[in-house]
Amino acid sequence: MSERKVRVRFAPSPTGALHIGGVRTALYNYLFAKQQGGDLVFRIEDTDSQRFVPGAEEYIIESFRWLGIKFDEGVTFGGKYGPYRQSERKEIYKQYVDQLLNEGKAYIAFDTPQELEAKRAATENFQYDAHTRNEMRNSLTMSAEEVEALIGDGTQYVVRFMVMPGQEVHVNDMIRGDVMIKSDILDDKVLYKSADGLPTYHLANIVDDHLMEITHVIRGEEWLPSAPLHVLLYKAFGWADTMPRFAHLPLLLKPEGKGKLSKRDGDRLGFPVFPLEWHDPKTGEVSSGYRESGYFPEAVINFLALLGWNPGTEQELFTLQQLVDAFDISRCSKAGAKFDYQKGIWFNHEYILQKSNEEIARLFAPMVANNGIDEPMERIVQVVTMMKDRVNFVKELWPLCSFFFIAPLAYDEKTVKKRWKENSAEVMTELGTVLEGLNDFSIENQEREVFAWVESKGYKLGDVMNAFRLALVGEGKGPGMFDISAFLGKDETLARLRRAIEVLK
Ligand code: GLU
């Protein structure tokens, strides 16, 4: 069994946009597979036609393409274990349902939804199980002829798994250790519905994991309650020897730490809970995505990797390959992980710093062009070099940097009041003369000459610089003053100075 090649799967149901928790599940599967030299399979679990949402599958595939998480096989990726869409595997499942029926490990039940409802209303905590199945309308309480006749008449039925009471069911979880529950608390789960000829999640999931030779099932904590049933199913089929190992990942919690993260938390606090923008085909509602909000895929990956897992060191910045190398599933926490979305923003900032100025400039250039500015790339690179450490997202650069490209038309009132003194017009006129006389307009030379002049005049350096900034920028923000004037060049600097003196004097 240890000889088996590691094979894991990400198996979403196409019921809408992929939640960010699902992205983390896929990421951990990817990291685990790549580290073990194994394969990651992409399976679509669409046996619940009621919940099918058109476009969801394409959305999920596009999300992972953007994030750079590659599948080795599966829906749209091919592979020899296909088809990988459960709705295309109907006949396969039927065989295995019949196997359980023939071996007496499952039975046919005719109870209508109304009958079940009545039973639930009449009996407190009613559960379809060893204690109650003999009071119900099923192949255990009816004669074979009766059952056959009903099926012959086209009566709808379900197939239920017969759970034997009095067993201890052990789920050996790579994160949680040995989880034991008593089989008595399990109900006889529906495995198949004649109405659509499709299996339920539980049966399809186990059959596929077996047939696709899945070695490890890594999934969200919400599936832990299903795991004992899954263990019993593997045993019922005689597949206990090749049963995958389980790992149930910790829940993602609200940023405040209490309760499960929901889309409403994102709406309330202003962060996306989906990788890409999602247009709900039913309601028309649009939900924001990490991509459209301006996050780098690497930042999202890095952020998610550390939500529920830690490397045991202080290191926070990881490339995908470094994550593959460092990942250790036994270092995942059992306790839920607080969704600290501010940390996600921090990661994006770190990736802006890490990326070359040229790369950020390439992303910023279209925004500059969209504002009607035609600047050569090297000028945009210069601006990015001065300003990128101040932003978390590339799109924040424009409002911060527009003054480099567009001379101020107006001057911020508050700043004028504070920074434009009685003698400012006069001092700025003098400054203009000093700057005009410079042949070398470099940052260093301007600084040297201007400081010398300020000192010789006994001016307060702060006052001079504040007025200078107001004249060139229009308000009190921006990087070092001579960085700005050197970038603008002598002519533009003098023009801006003169205009400010004109307007403000
Ligand atoms: N189809 C399930 C889901 O949507 C898969 C759960 C599992 O990985 O077993 O998450």
mmCIF file of N, CA and C in Angstrom, residues 193-263:
data_model
loop_
_atom_site.group_PDB
_atom_site.id
_atom_site.type_symbol
_atom_site.label_atom_id
_atom_site.label_comp_id
_atom_site.label_asym_id
_atom_site.label_seq_id
_atom_site.Cartn_x
_atom_site.Cartn_y
_atom_site.Cartn_z
ATOM 1 N N LYS A 193 -30.994 7.288 -5.863
ATOM 2 C CA LYS A 193 -32.407 7.654 -6.039
ATOM 3 C C LYS A 193 -32.868 7.186 -7.409
ATOM 4 N N SER A 194 -33.949 6.431 -7.428
ATOM 5 C CA SER A 194 -34.429 5.949 -8.727
ATOM 6 C C SER A 194 -34.953 7.102 -9.568
ATOM 7 N N ALA A 195 -35.420 8.149 -8.914
ATOM 8 C CA ALA A 195 -36.052 9.262 -9.625
ATOM 9 C C ALA A 195 -35.156 9.820 -10.731
ATOM 10 N N ASP A 196 -33.879 9.996 -10.440
ATOM 11 C CA ASP A 196 -32.995 10.497 -11.503
ATOM 12 C C ASP A 196 -31.921 9.486 -11.882
ATOM 13 N N GLY A 197 -31.985 8.294 -11.266
ATOM 14 C CA GLY A 197 -31.007 7.259 -11.604
ATOM 15 C C GLY A 197 -29.596 7.635 -11.201
ATOM 16 N N LEU A 198 -29.495 8.556 -10.257
ATOM 17 C CA LEU A 198 -28.166 9.028 -9.846
ATOM 18 C C LEU A 198 -27.875 8.675 -8.396
ATOM 19 N N PRO A 199 -26.614 8.436 -8.100
ATOM 20 C CA PRO A 199 -26.237 8.179 -6.718
ATOM 21 C C PRO A 199 -26.213 9.496 -5.952
ATOM 22 N N THR A 200 -26.175 9.416 -4.638
ATOM 23 C CA THR A 200 -25.963 10.628 -3.834
ATOM 24 C C THR A 200 -24.460 10.856 -3.724
ATOM 25 N N TYR A 201 -24.130 11.991 -3.145
ATOM 26 C CA TYR A 201 -22.734 12.373 -2.949
ATOM 27 C C TYR A 201 -21.908 11.237 -2.337
ATOM 28 N N HIS A 202 -22.435 10.638 -1.252
ATOM 29 C CA HIS A 202 -21.640 9.659 -0.501
ATOM 30 C C HIS A 202 -21.192 8.492 -1.373
ATOM 31 N N LEU A 203 -22.133 7.914 -2.103
ATOM 32 C CA LEU A 203 -21.763 6.750 -2.895
ATOM 33 C C LEU A 203 -20.815 7.134 -4.026
ATOM 34 N N ALA A 204 -21.174 8.177 -4.764
ATOM 35 C CA ALA A 204 -20.357 8.564 -5.916
ATOM 36 C C ALA A 204 -18.942 8.918 -5.468
ATOM 37 N N ASN A 205 -18.847 9.623 -4.361
ATOM 38 C CA ASN A 205 -17.569 10.061 -3.824
ATOM 39 C C ASN A 205 -16.657 8.869 -3.507
ATOM 40 N N ILE A 206 -17.220 7.873 -2.838
ATOM 41 C CA ILE A 206 -16.407 6.705 -2.441
ATOM 42 C C ILE A 206 -16.034 5.861 -3.658
ATOM 43 N N VAL A 207 -17.008 5.618 -4.515
ATOM 44 C CA VAL A 207 -16.733 4.800 -5.702
ATOM 45 C C VAL A 207 -15.649 5.471 -6.554
ATOM 46 N N ASP A 208 -15.780 6.762 -6.726
ATOM 47 C CA ASP A 208 -14.795 7.459 -7.564
ATOM 48 C C ASP A 208 -13.416 7.509 -6.908
ATOM 49 N N ASP A 209 -13.381 7.767 -5.629
ATOM 50 C CA ASP A 209 -12.078 7.793 -4.965
ATOM 51 C C ASP A 209 -11.404 6.431 -5.122
ATOM 52 N N HIS A 210 -12.212 5.387 -5.040
ATOM 53 C CA HIS A 210 -11.635 4.045 -5.205
ATOM 54 C C HIS A 210 -11.172 3.817 -6.645
ATOM 55 N N LEU A 211 -12.076 4.046 -7.594
ATOM 56 C CA LEU A 211 -11.739 3.758 -8.997
ATOM 57 C C LEU A 211 -10.620 4.667 -9.518
ATOM 58 N N MET A 212 -10.560 5.874 -8.993
ATOM 59 C CA MET A 212 -9.521 6.802 -9.444
ATOM 60 C C MET A 212 -8.238 6.654 -8.632
ATOM 61 N N GLU A 213 -8.230 5.627 -7.784
ATOM 62 C CA GLU A 213 -7.039 5.276 -6.990
ATOM 63 C C GLU A 213 -6.506 6.440 -6.166
ATOM 64 N N ILE A 214 -7.463 7.133 -5.534
ATOM 65 C CA ILE A 214 -7.109 8.259 -4.663
ATOM 66 C C ILE A 214 -6.489 7.711 -3.376
ATOM 67 N N THR A 215 -5.365 8.266 -2.988
ATOM 68 C CA THR A 215 -4.661 7.766 -1.794
ATOM 69 C C THR A 215 -4.904 8.627 -0.565
ATOM 70 N N HIS A 216 -5.213 9.922 -0.783
ATOM 71 C CA HIS A 216 -5.419 10.828 0.348
ATOM 72 C C HIS A 216 -6.590 11.745 0.045
ATOM 73 N N VAL A 217 -7.499 11.846 0.992
ATOM 74 C CA VAL A 217 -8.649 12.739 0.854
ATOM 75 C C VAL A 217 -8.422 13.939 1.765
ATOM 76 N N ILE A 218 -8.123 15.073 1.145
ATOM 77 C CA ILE A 218 -7.872 16.305 1.912
ATOM 78 C C ILE A 218 -9.019 17.241 1.610
ATOM 79 N N ARG A 219 -9.809 17.568 2.628
ATOM 80 C CA ARG A 219 -11.006 18.368 2.372
ATOM 81 C C ARG A 219 -11.383 19.154 3.618
ATOM 82 N N GLY A 220 -12.398 19.982 3.471
ATOM 83 C CA GLY A 220 -12.807 20.855 4.563
ATOM 84 C C GLY A 220 -13.403 20.097 5.736
ATOM 85 N N GLU A 221 -13.299 20.736 6.886
ATOM 86 C CA GLU A 221 -13.809 20.159 8.131
ATOM 87 C C GLU A 221 -15.287 19.800 8.049
ATOM 88 N N GLU A 222 -16.031 20.523 7.198
ATOM 89 C CA GLU A 222 -17.475 20.265 7.126
ATOM 90 C C GLU A 222 -17.781 18.842 6.655
ATOM 91 N N TRP A 223 -16.776 18.153 6.105
ATOM 92 C CA TRP A 223 -17.001 16.773 5.645
ATOM 93 C C TRP A 223 -16.626 15.743 6.696
ATOM 94 N N LEU A 224 -16.091 16.180 7.810
ATOM 95 C CA LEU A 224 -15.681 15.230 8.862
ATOM 96 C C LEU A 224 -16.859 14.361 9.340
ATOM 97 N N PRO A 225 -18.056 14.948 9.534
ATOM 98 C CA PRO A 225 -19.183 14.105 9.971
ATOM 99 C C PRO A 225 -19.538 12.999 8.978
ATOM 100 N N SER A 226 -19.183 13.173 7.702
ATOM 101 C CA SER A 226 -19.485 12.136 6.705
ATOM 102 C C SER A 226 -18.441 11.029 6.699
ATOM 103 N N ALA A 227 -17.286 11.314 7.287
ATOM 104 C CA ALA A 227 -16.167 10.381 7.151
ATOM 105 C C ALA A 227 -16.440 8.981 7.731
ATOM 106 N N PRO A 228 -17.095 8.871 8.907
ATOM 107 C CA PRO A 228 -17.354 7.513 9.415
ATOM 108 C C PRO A 228 -18.195 6.682 8.446
ATOM 109 N N LEU A 229 -19.201 7.315 7.857
ATOM 110 C CA LEU A 229 -20.007 6.609 6.857
ATOM 111 C C LEU A 229 -19.125 6.168 5.688
ATOM 112 N N HIS A 230 -18.222 7.044 5.296
ATOM 113 C CA HIS A 230 -17.341 6.710 4.177
ATOM 114 C C HIS A 230 -16.448 5.519 4.512
ATOM 115 N N VAL A 231 -15.960 5.497 5.749
ATOM 116 C CA VAL A 231 -15.135 4.366 6.181
ATOM 117 C C VAL A 231 -15.946 3.069 6.095
ATOM 118 N N LEU A 232 -17.204 3.127 6.570
ATOM 119 C CA LEU A 232 -18.053 1.928 6.524
ATOM 120 C C LEU A 232 -18.322 1.498 5.083
ATOM 121 N N LEU A 233 -18.476 2.467 4.195
ATOM 122 C CA LEU A 233 -18.713 2.128 2.788
ATOM 123 C C LEU A 233 -17.499 1.433 2.168
ATOM 124 N N TYR A 234 -16.303 1.966 2.454
ATOM 125 C CA TYR A 234 -15.097 1.293 1.933
ATOM 126 C C TYR A 234 -15.063 -0.158 2.394
ATOM 127 N N LYS A 235 -15.396 -0.357 3.665
ATOM 128 C CA LYS A 235 -15.364 -1.717 4.206
ATOM 129 C C LYS A 235 -16.420 -2.579 3.537
ATOM 130 N N ALA A 236 -17.627 -2.011 3.355
ATOM 131 C CA ALA A 236 -18.719 -2.771 2.752
ATOM 132 C C ALA A 236 -18.346 -3.220 1.339
ATOM 133 N N PHE A 237 -17.630 -2.394 0.649
ATOM 134 C CA PHE A 237 -17.226 -2.747 -0.717
ATOM 135 C C PHE A 237 -16.019 -3.693 -0.738
ATOM 136 N N GLY A 238 -15.375 -3.883 0.413
ATOM 137 C CA GLY A 238 -14.180 -4.725 0.458
ATOM 138 C C GLY A 238 -12.926 -3.976 0.051
ATOM 139 N N TRP A 239 -12.952 -2.657 0.225
ATOM 140 C CA TRP A 239 -11.821 -1.835 -0.216
ATOM 141 C C TRP A 239 -11.013 -1.260 0.963
ATOM 142 N N ALA A 240 -11.176 -1.867 2.114
ATOM 143 C CA ALA A 240 -10.535 -1.293 3.307
ATOM 144 C C ALA A 240 -9.020 -1.153 3.121
ATOM 145 N N ASP A 241 -8.410 -2.086 2.405
ATOM 146 C CA ASP A 241 -6.948 -2.069 2.239
ATOM 147 C C ASP A 241 -6.447 -0.850 1.479
ATOM 148 N N THR A 242 -7.253 -0.360 0.582
ATOM 149 C CA THR A 242 -6.805 0.794 -0.218
ATOM 150 C C THR A 242 -7.595 2.048 0.124
ATOM 151 N N MET A 243 -8.195 2.027 1.299
ATOM 152 C CA MET A 243 -8.937 3.217 1.723
ATOM 153 C C MET A 243 -7.990 4.414 1.810
ATOM 154 N N PRO A 244 -8.402 5.554 1.244
ATOM 155 C CA PRO A 244 -7.510 6.717 1.327
ATOM 156 C C PRO A 244 -7.331 7.159 2.775
ATOM 157 N N ARG A 245 -6.240 7.870 3.024
ATOM 158 C CA ARG A 245 -6.084 8.503 4.335
ATOM 159 C C ARG A 245 -6.803 9.838 4.283
ATOM 160 N N PHE A 246 -7.340 10.239 5.424
ATOM 161 C CA PHE A 246 -8.110 11.480 5.462
ATOM 162 C C PHE A 246 -7.331 12.620 6.093
ATOM 163 N N ALA A 247 -7.651 13.837 5.673
ATOM 164 C CA ALA A 247 -7.192 15.040 6.377
ATOM 165 C C ALA A 247 -8.324 16.045 6.265
ATOM 166 N N HIS A 248 -8.901 16.400 7.395
ATOM 167 C CA HIS A 248 -9.985 17.392 7.392
ATOM 168 C C HIS A 248 -9.424 18.725 7.867
ATOM 169 N N LEU A 249 -9.424 19.673 6.939
ATOM 170 C CA LEU A 249 -8.770 20.969 7.174
ATOM 171 C C LEU A 249 -9.602 21.837 8.109
ATOM 172 N N PRO A 250 -8.926 22.704 8.867
ATOM 173 C CA PRO A 250 -9.669 23.555 9.806
ATOM 174 C C PRO A 250 -10.569 24.542 9.053
ATOM 175 N N LEU A 251 -11.641 24.878 9.701
ATOM 176 C CA LEU A 251 -12.596 25.854 9.162
ATOM 177 C C LEU A 251 -11.942 27.228 8.993
ATOM 178 N N LEU A 252 -12.418 27.989 8.029
ATOM 179 C CA LEU A 252 -12.049 29.402 7.964
ATOM 180 C C LEU A 252 -13.091 30.182 8.760
ATOM 181 N N LEU A 253 -12.605 30.978 9.709
ATOM 182 C CA LEU A 253 -13.517 31.701 10.605
ATOM 183 C C LEU A 253 -13.632 33.167 10.213
ATOM 184 N N LYS A 254 -14.678 33.803 10.696
ATOM 185 C CA LYS A 254 -14.851 35.244 10.503
ATOM 186 C C LYS A 254 -13.608 35.996 10.984
ATOM 187 N N PRO A 255 -13.344 37.184 10.409
ATOM 188 C CA PRO A 255 -12.166 37.953 10.858
ATOM 189 C C PRO A 255 -12.165 38.195 12.362
ATOM 190 N N GLU A 256 -13.341 38.281 12.960
ATOM 191 C CA GLU A 256 -13.427 38.485 14.408
ATOM 192 C C GLU A 256 -13.153 37.184 15.158
ATOM 193 N N GLY A 257 -13.169 36.083 14.450
ATOM 194 C CA GLY A 257 -12.765 34.826 15.070
ATOM 195 C C GLY A 257 -13.884 33.908 15.496
ATOM 196 N N LYS A 258 -15.108 34.418 15.598
ATOM 197 C CA LYS A 258 -16.202 33.533 16.033
ATOM 198 C C LYS A 258 -17.124 33.226 14.862
ATOM 199 N N GLY A 259 -17.325 31.951 14.610
ATOM 200 C CA GLY A 259 -18.252 31.540 13.557
ATOM 201 C C GLY A 259 -17.566 31.418 12.210
ATOM 202 N N LYS A 260 -18.250 30.721 11.338
ATOM 203 C CA LYS A 260 -17.709 30.388 10.020
ATOM 204 C C LYS A 260 -17.708 31.612 9.106
ATOM 205 N N LEU A 261 -16.654 31.761 8.340
ATOM 206 C CA LEU A 261 -16.564 32.864 7.375
ATOM 207 C C LEU A 261 -17.685 32.734 6.344
ATOM 208 N N SER A 262 -18.361 33.831 6.080
ATOM 209 C CA SER A 262 -19.429 33.781 5.086
ATOM 210 C C SER A 262 -19.273 34.933 4.100
ATOM 211 N N LYS A 263 -20.034 34.853 3.028
ATOM 212 C CA LYS A 263 -19.997 35.909 2.028
ATOM 213 C C LYS A 263 -20.428 37.231 2.659
#
